[in-house]
CSV table of N, CA and C in Angstrom, one decimal:
chain,number,residue,atom,x,y,z
A,1,UNK,N,201.1,81.8,273.0
A,1,UNK,CA,201.0,80.6,272.4
A,1,UNK,C,201.7,80.6,271.0
A,2,UNK,N,202.4,79.6,270.7
A,2,UNK,CA,203.2,79.5,269.5
A,2,UNK,C,202.2,79.3,268.3
A,3,UNK,N,202.7,79.6,267.1
A,3,UNK,CA,202.0,79.4,265.9
A,3,UNK,C,203.0,79.1,264.8
A,4,UNK,N,202.5,78.6,263.7
A,4,UNK,CA,203.4,78.2,262.6
A,4,UNK,C,203.8,79.5,261.8
A,5,UNK,N,205.0,79.5,261.3
A,5,UNK,CA,205.4,80.5,260.3
A,5,UNK,C,204.7,80.1,259.0
A,6,UNK,N,204.8,81.0,258.0
A,6,UNK,CA,204.2,80.8,256.7
A,6,UNK,C,204.9,79.6,256.1
A,7,UNK,N,206.2,79.5,256.2
A,7,UNK,CA,207.0,78.4,255.6
A,7,UNK,C,206.6,77.1,256.3
A,8,UNK,N,206.5,77.0,257.6
A,8,UNK,CA,206.1,75.8,258.3
A,8,UNK,C,204.7,75.4,257.8
A,9,UNK,N,203.8,76.4,257.8
A,9,UNK,CA,202.4,76.1,257.4
A,9,UNK,C,202.3,75.5,256.0
A,10,UNK,N,203.1,76.1,255.1
A,10,UNK,CA,203.1,75.6,253.7
A,10,UNK,C,203.6,74.2,253.6
A,11,UNK,N,204.7,73.9,254.3
A,11,UNK,CA,205.2,72.5,254.4
A,11,UNK,C,204.2,71.5,255.0
A,12,UNK,N,203.6,71.9,256.1
A,12,UNK,CA,202.6,71.0,256.8
A,12,UNK,C,201.4,70.8,255.9
A,13,UNK,N,201.1,71.7,255.1
A,13,UNK,CA,199.9,71.6,254.2
A,13,UNK,C,200.0,70.5,253.2
A,14,UNK,N,201.3,70.0,252.9
A,14,UNK,CA,201.5,68.9,252.0
A,14,UNK,C,201.4,67.5,252.6
A,15,UNK,N,201.1,67.5,254.0
A,15,UNK,CA,201.1,66.3,254.7
A,15,UNK,C,199.7,65.7,254.8
A,16,UNK,N,199.7,64.4,255.2
A,16,UNK,CA,198.5,63.6,255.4
A,16,UNK,C,197.6,64.4,256.5
A,17,UNK,N,196.3,64.4,256.4
A,17,UNK,CA,195.5,65.1,257.3
A,17,UNK,C,195.7,64.7,258.8
A,18,UNK,N,196.0,63.4,259.1
A,18,UNK,CA,196.3,63.0,260.4
A,18,UNK,C,197.6,63.7,261.0
A,19,UNK,N,198.6,63.8,260.2
A,19,UNK,CA,199.8,64.5,260.6
A,19,UNK,C,199.5,65.9,260.8
A,20,UNK,N,198.8,66.5,259.9
A,20,UNK,CA,198.4,67.9,260.1
A,20,UNK,C,197.6,68.1,261.4
A,21,UNK,N,196.7,67.3,261.7
A,21,UNK,CA,195.8,67.4,262.9
A,21,UNK,C,196.7,67.4,264.1
A,22,UNK,N,197.6,66.4,264.2
A,22,UNK,CA,198.4,66.3,265.5
A,22,UNK,C,199.3,67.5,265.6
A,23,UNK,N,199.9,67.9,264.5
A,23,UNK,CA,200.8,69.1,264.5
A,23,UNK,C,200.1,70.3,264.9
A,24,UNK,N,198.9,70.5,264.4
A,24,UNK,CA,198.1,71.7,264.7
A,24,UNK,C,197.7,71.8,266.2
A,25,UNK,N,197.5,70.6,266.8
A,25,UNK,CA,197.3,70.6,268.2
A,25,UNK,C,198.5,70.8,269.0
A,26,UNK,N,199.6,70.2,268.6
A,26,UNK,CA,200.9,70.2,269.3
A,26,UNK,C,201.4,71.7,269.3
A,27,UNK,N,201.3,72.4,268.3
A,27,UNK,CA,201.8,73.8,268.2
A,27,UNK,C,201.2,74.7,269.3
A,28,UNK,N,200.0,74.3,269.7
A,28,UNK,CA,199.3,75.1,270.8
A,28,UNK,C,200.0,75.0,272.1
A,29,UNK,N,200.8,73.9,272.3
A,29,UNK,CA,201.5,73.7,273.6
A,29,UNK,C,203.0,73.6,273.5
A,30,UNK,N,203.5,73.5,272.3
A,30,UNK,CA,205.0,73.3,272.1
A,30,UNK,C,205.4,73.9,270.8
A,31,UNK,N,206.4,74.7,270.9
A,31,UNK,CA,206.9,75.4,269.7
A,31,UNK,C,207.9,74.6,268.9
A,32,UNK,N,207.6,74.4,267.6
A,32,UNK,CA,208.4,73.6,266.7
A,32,UNK,C,208.3,74.2,265.3
A,33,UNK,N,209.3,73.8,264.4
A,33,UNK,CA,209.2,74.2,263.0
A,33,UNK,C,209.0,73.0,262.2
A,34,UNK,N,208.3,73.1,261.1
A,34,UNK,CA,208.1,72.0,260.1
A,34,UNK,C,209.2,72.2,259.1
A,35,UNK,N,210.1,71.2,259.0
A,35,UNK,CA,211.2,71.3,258.1
A,35,UNK,C,210.9,70.8,256.7
A,36,UNK,N,210.0,69.8,256.6
A,36,UNK,CA,209.7,69.1,255.4
A,36,UNK,C,208.4,68.3,255.5
A,37,UNK,N,207.7,68.4,254.4
A,37,UNK,CA,206.5,67.5,254.3
A,37,UNK,C,206.7,66.7,253.0
A,38,UNK,N,206.0,67.0,252.0
A,38,UNK,CA,206.2,66.3,250.7
A,38,UNK,C,207.6,66.6,250.1
A,39,UNK,N,208.2,65.6,249.5
A,39,UNK,CA,209.5,65.8,248.8
A,39,UNK,C,209.4,65.2,247.4
A,40,UNK,N,209.7,66.0,246.4
A,40,UNK,CA,209.7,65.5,245.1
A,40,UNK,C,211.0,64.7,244.8
A,41,UNK,N,211.1,64.3,243.5
A,41,UNK,CA,212.2,63.4,243.1
A,41,UNK,C,213.6,64.1,243.4
A,42,UNK,N,213.7,65.3,242.9
A,42,UNK,CA,215.0,66.0,243.0
A,42,UNK,C,215.4,66.1,244.5
A,43,UNK,N,214.5,66.6,245.3
A,43,UNK,CA,214.8,66.8,246.8
A,43,UNK,C,215.1,65.5,247.5
A,44,UNK,N,214.3,64.5,247.1
A,44,UNK,CA,214.5,63.2,247.8
A,44,UNK,C,215.8,62.6,247.5
A,45,UNK,N,216.2,62.6,246.2
A,45,UNK,CA,217.5,62.0,245.8
A,45,UNK,C,218.6,62.9,246.3
A,46,UNK,N,218.4,64.2,246.5
A,46,UNK,CA,219.5,65.0,247.1
A,46,UNK,C,219.6,64.6,248.6
A,47,UNK,N,218.5,64.4,249.3
A,47,UNK,CA,218.6,63.9,250.7
A,47,UNK,C,219.3,62.6,250.8
A,48,UNK,N,219.0,61.7,249.9
A,48,UNK,CA,219.7,60.4,249.8
A,48,UNK,C,221.2,60.6,249.6
A,49,UNK,N,221.5,61.4,248.6
A,49,UNK,CA,223.0,61.6,248.3
A,49,UNK,C,223.7,62.3,249.4
A,50,UNK,N,223.0,63.1,250.2
A,50,UNK,CA,223.7,63.8,251.4
A,50,UNK,C,223.7,62.9,252.6
A,51,UNK,N,223.1,61.7,252.5
A,51,UNK,CA,223.1,60.8,253.7
A,51,UNK,C,222.0,61.1,254.7
A,52,UNK,N,221.0,61.9,254.3
A,52,UNK,CA,219.9,62.3,255.2
A,52,UNK,C,218.7,61.4,255.1
A,53,UNK,N,218.8,60.5,254.1
A,53,UNK,CA,217.7,59.5,253.9
A,53,UNK,C,218.3,58.2,253.4
A,54,UNK,N,217.7,57.1,253.8
A,54,UNK,CA,218.1,55.8,253.3
A,54,UNK,C,217.5,55.4,252.0
A,55,UNK,N,216.5,56.2,251.5
A,55,UNK,CA,215.7,55.8,250.4
A,55,UNK,C,215.8,56.8,249.2
A,56,UNK,N,215.8,56.2,248.0
A,56,UNK,CA,215.7,57.1,246.8
A,56,UNK,C,214.3,57.3,246.4
A,57,UNK,N,214.0,58.3,245.6
A,57,UNK,CA,212.6,58.5,245.1
A,57,UNK,C,212.2,57.3,244.3
A,58,UNK,N,211.0,56.8,244.4
A,58,UNK,CA,209.8,57.3,245.2
A,58,UNK,C,209.6,56.5,246.5
A,59,UNK,N,210.6,55.9,247.1
A,59,UNK,CA,210.4,55.0,248.2
A,59,UNK,C,210.1,55.6,249.5
A,60,UNK,N,210.4,56.9,249.7
A,60,UNK,CA,210.2,57.5,251.0
A,60,UNK,C,208.7,57.9,251.2
A,61,UNK,N,208.3,57.9,252.5
A,61,UNK,CA,207.0,58.3,252.8
A,61,UNK,C,206.8,59.8,252.6
A,62,UNK,N,207.9,60.5,252.4
A,62,UNK,CA,207.8,61.9,252.1
A,62,UNK,C,207.4,62.1,250.6
A,63,UNK,N,207.5,61.0,249.8
A,63,UNK,CA,207.2,61.1,248.4
A,63,UNK,C,205.8,60.9,248.0
A,64,UNK,N,205.0,60.4,249.0
A,64,UNK,CA,203.5,60.3,248.7
A,64,UNK,C,202.9,61.7,248.7
A,65,UNK,N,201.7,61.8,248.1
A,65,UNK,CA,201.0,63.0,248.1
A,65,UNK,C,199.6,62.7,248.5
A,66,UNK,N,199.1,63.1,249.7
A,66,UNK,CA,199.9,63.9,250.7
A,66,UNK,C,201.0,63.0,251.3
A,67,UNK,N,202.0,63.7,251.8
A,67,UNK,CA,203.1,63.1,252.5
A,67,UNK,C,202.7,62.3,253.7
A,68,UNK,N,203.2,61.1,253.9
A,68,UNK,CA,203.0,60.3,255.0
A,68,UNK,C,204.1,60.4,256.1
A,69,UNK,N,204.9,61.5,255.9
A,69,UNK,CA,206.0,61.8,256.8
A,69,UNK,C,206.1,63.3,257.0
A,70,UNK,N,206.6,63.7,258.1
A,70,UNK,CA,206.9,65.1,258.4
A,70,UNK,C,208.3,65.2,259.1
A,71,UNK,N,209.1,66.1,258.8
A,71,UNK,CA,210.3,66.4,259.5
A,71,UNK,C,210.0,67.7,260.2
A,72,UNK,N,210.4,67.7,261.5
A,72,UNK,CA,210.1,68.8,262.4
A,72,UNK,C,211.2,68.9,263.5
A,73,UNK,N,211.4,70.1,264.0
A,73,UNK,CA,212.4,70.4,265.0
A,73,UNK,C,211.9,71.3,266.0
A,74,UNK,N,212.2,71.1,267.3
A,74,UNK,CA,211.9,72.1,268.3
A,74,UNK,C,212.4,73.4,268.0
A,75,UNK,N,211.7,74.5,268.3
A,75,UNK,CA,212.1,75.8,268.0
A,75,UNK,C,212.4,76.6,269.3
A,76,UNK,N,213.5,77.3,269.4
A,76,UNK,CA,214.5,77.5,268.3
A,76,UNK,C,215.3,76.2,268.2
A,77,UNK,N,215.8,75.9,267.0
A,77,UNK,CA,216.5,74.7,266.7
A,77,UNK,C,217.9,74.7,267.3
A,78,UNK,N,218.1,73.6,268.0
A,78,UNK,CA,219.5,73.4,268.6
A,78,UNK,C,219.8,72.0,268.2
A,79,UNK,N,220.6,71.8,267.2
A,79,UNK,CA,220.9,70.4,266.7
A,79,UNK,C,221.7,69.6,267.7
A,80,UNK,N,222.3,70.2,268.6
A,80,UNK,CA,223.1,69.5,269.6
A,80,UNK,C,222.3,69.0,270.8
A,81,UNK,N,221.1,69.4,270.9
A,81,UNK,CA,220.2,69.0,272.1
A,81,UNK,C,219.2,68.0,271.7
A,82,UNK,N,219.6,66.7,271.7
A,82,UNK,CA,218.8,65.6,271.2
A,82,UNK,C,217.6,65.4,272.2
A,83,UNK,N,217.8,65.8,273.5
A,83,UNK,CA,216.7,65.6,274.4
A,83,UNK,C,215.5,66.4,274.0
A,84,UNK,N,215.6,67.5,273.4
A,84,UNK,CA,214.5,68.3,273.0
A,84,UNK,C,213.7,67.6,271.9
A,85,UNK,N,214.5,66.9,271.0
A,85,UNK,CA,213.8,66.2,269.9
A,85,UNK,C,213.0,65.0,270.5
A,86,UNK,N,213.6,64.3,271.5
A,86,UNK,CA,212.9,63.2,272.2
A,86,UNK,C,211.7,63.8,272.9
A,87,UNK,N,211.8,64.9,273.5
A,87,UNK,CA,210.6,65.5,274.2
A,87,UNK,C,209.5,65.9,273.2
A,88,UNK,N,209.9,66.4,272.0
A,88,UNK,CA,209.0,66.7,271.0
A,88,UNK,C,208.2,65.5,270.5
A,89,UNK,N,208.9,64.4,270.3
A,89,UNK,CA,208.3,63.2,269.9
A,89,UNK,C,207.4,62.6,271.0
A,90,UNK,N,207.8,62.7,272.2
A,90,UNK,CA,207.0,62.2,273.3
A,90,UNK,C,205.7,62.9,273.4
A,91,UNK,N,205.7,64.2,273.2
A,91,UNK,CA,204.5,65.1,273.3
A,91,UNK,C,203.7,64.8,272.1
A,92,UNK,N,204.3,64.6,270.9
A,92,UNK,CA,203.5,64.3,269.7
A,92,UNK,C,202.8,63.0,269.8
A,93,UNK,N,203.6,62.0,270.3
A,93,UNK,CA,203.0,60.6,270.4
A,93,UNK,C,201.9,60.6,271.5
A,94,UNK,N,202.0,61.2,272.6
A,94,UNK,CA,201.0,61.2,273.6
A,94,UNK,C,199.7,61.9,273.1
A,95,UNK,N,199.9,63.0,272.4
A,95,UNK,CA,198.8,63.8,271.8
A,95,UNK,C,198.1,62.9,270.7
A,96,UNK,N,198.9,62.3,269.9
A,96,UNK,CA,198.3,61.4,268.8
A,96,UNK,C,197.5,60.3,269.4
A,97,UNK,N,198.0,59.7,270.5
A,97,UNK,CA,197.2,58.6,271.1
A,97,UNK,C,195.9,59.1,271.7
A,98,UNK,N,195.9,60.2,272.3
A,98,UNK,CA,194.7,60.9,272.8
A,98,UNK,C,193.7,61.2,271.6
A,99,UNK,N,194.2,61.7,270.6
A,99,UNK,CA,193.4,62.1,269.4
A,99,UNK,C,192.8,60.8,268.8
A,100,UNK,N,193.6,59.8,268.7
A,100,UNK,CA,193.1,58.5,268.2
A,100,UNK,C,191.9,57.9,269.0
A,101,UNK,N,192.1,58.0,270.4
A,101,UNK,CA,191.1,57.5,271.3
A,101,UNK,C,189.8,58.3,271.1
A,102,UNK,N,189.9,59.6,270.9
A,102,UNK,CA,188.7,60.5,270.7
A,102,UNK,C,188.1,60.3,269.3
A,103,UNK,N,188.8,59.6,268.4
A,103,UNK,CA,188.3,59.4,267.0
A,103,UNK,C,188.6,60.5,266.1
A,104,UNK,N,189.5,61.4,266.5
A,104,UNK,CA,189.9,62.6,265.7
A,104,UNK,C,190.9,62.2,264.5
A,105,UNK,N,191.7,61.2,264.7
A,105,UNK,CA,192.6,60.7,263.7
A,105,UNK,C,192.5,59.1,263.7
A,106,UNK,N,193.1,58.5,262.7
A,106,UNK,CA,193.1,57.1,262.6
A,106,UNK,C,194.5,56.5,262.6
A,107,UNK,N,195.5,57.3,262.2
A,107,UNK,CA,196.9,56.8,262.0
A,107,UNK,C,197.6,56.6,263.3
A,108,UNK,N,198.6,55.7,263.3
A,108,UNK,CA,199.6,55.5,264.3
A,108,UNK,C,200.9,56.0,263.7
A,109,UNK,N,201.9,56.4,264.5
A,109,UNK,CA,203.1,57.0,264.0
A,109,UNK,C,204.3,56.3,264.6
A,110,UNK,N,205.4,56.5,263.9
A,110,UNK,CA,206.7,56.1,264.4
A,110,UNK,C,207.7,57.2,264.2
A,111,UNK,N,208.7,57.2,265.1
A,111,UNK,CA,209.7,58.3,265.1
A,111,UNK,C,211.1,57.7,264.7
A,112,UNK,N,211.7,58.5,263.8
A,112,UNK,CA,213.0,58.1,263.2
A,112,UNK,C,214.1,58.0,264.3
A,113,UNK,N,213.9,58.7,265.4
A,113,UNK,CA,214.9,58.6,266.5
A,113,UNK,C,215.0,57.3,267.2
A,114,UNK,N,214.0,56.4,266.9
A,114,UNK,CA,214.0,55.1,267.5
A,114,UNK,C,214.5,54.0,266.5
A,115,UNK,N,214.9,54.4,265.3
A,115,UNK,CA,215.3,53.4,264.4
A,115,UNK,C,216.7,52.9,264.8
A,116,UNK,N,217.0,51.6,264.4
A,116,UNK,CA,218.3,51.0,264.7
A,116,UNK,C,219.4,51.6,263.8
A,117,UNK,N,219.1,52.0,262.6
A,117,UNK,CA,220.1,52.6,261.7
A,117,UNK,C,219.7,53.9,261.3
A,118,UNK,N,220.6,54.8,261.0
A,118,UNK,CA,220.3,56.2,260.6
A,118,UNK,C,219.3,56.8,261.4
A,119,UNK,N,219.6,57.2,262.6
A,119,UNK,CA,218.7,57.9,263.5
A,119,UNK,C,218.3,59.2,262.8
A,120,UNK,N,217.0,59.4,262.8
A,120,UNK,CA,216.5,60.5,262.1
A,120,UNK,C,215.6,61.3,263.1
A,121,UNK,N,216.1,62.1,263.9
A,121,UNK,CA,215.5,62.7,265.0
A,121,UNK,C,214.4,63.7,264.6
A,122,UNK,N,214.4,64.2,263.4
A,122,UNK,CA,213.4,65.1,262.9
A,122,UNK,C,212.2,64.4,262.3
A,123,UNK,N,212.3,63.2,262.0
A,123,UNK,CA,211.3,62.4,261.2
A,123,UNK,C,210.2,61.7,262.0
A,124,UNK,N,209.0,62.0,261.6
A,124,UNK,CA,207.8,61.2,262.2
A,124,UNK,C,207.0,60.8,260.9
A,125,UNK,N,206.6,59.5,260.9
A,125,UNK,CA,205.9,59.0,259.8
A,125,UNK,C,204.7,58.1,260.3
A,126,UNK,N,203.8,57.9,259.3
A,126,UNK,CA,202.6,57.1,259.6
A,126,UNK,C,203.1,55.6,259.5
A,127,UNK,N,202.7,54.8,260.5
A,127,UNK,CA,203.0,53.4,260.5
A,127,UNK,C,202.2,52.7,259.4
A,128,UNK,N,202.8,51.7,258.7
A,128,UNK,CA,202.0,50.9,257.8
A,128,UNK,C,201.1,49.9,258.6
A,129,UNK,N,199.9,49.7,258.1
A,129,UNK,CA,199.0,48.8,258.8
A,129,UNK,C,199.2,47.4,258.2
């Protein structure tokens, strides 16, 4: 069974409890790395400047504390295999729906890989209600 590295665990710990709960269940069946949880001003603006984000600080859901977004990648990371990112999202989404039905979480999520502009295959965020 897969488990989080210390780095992934630290990054995940900065995320909203519902994101943490789904990720902690998902890691039991699917190996992935947490790339980013909360992002401060300097990191957010650097992501914007590099073209990895559409938003400057403090507009990203990564900028909330706890973070309402998580960036994650199937492990081992293969940036050229987008099907693995889609599979990771599908597993995350199915697990989140089940956990919501059981009353374990309240949030609904969206995946950056389904956005019309700036596809963000690593990004999962809490939907606004």
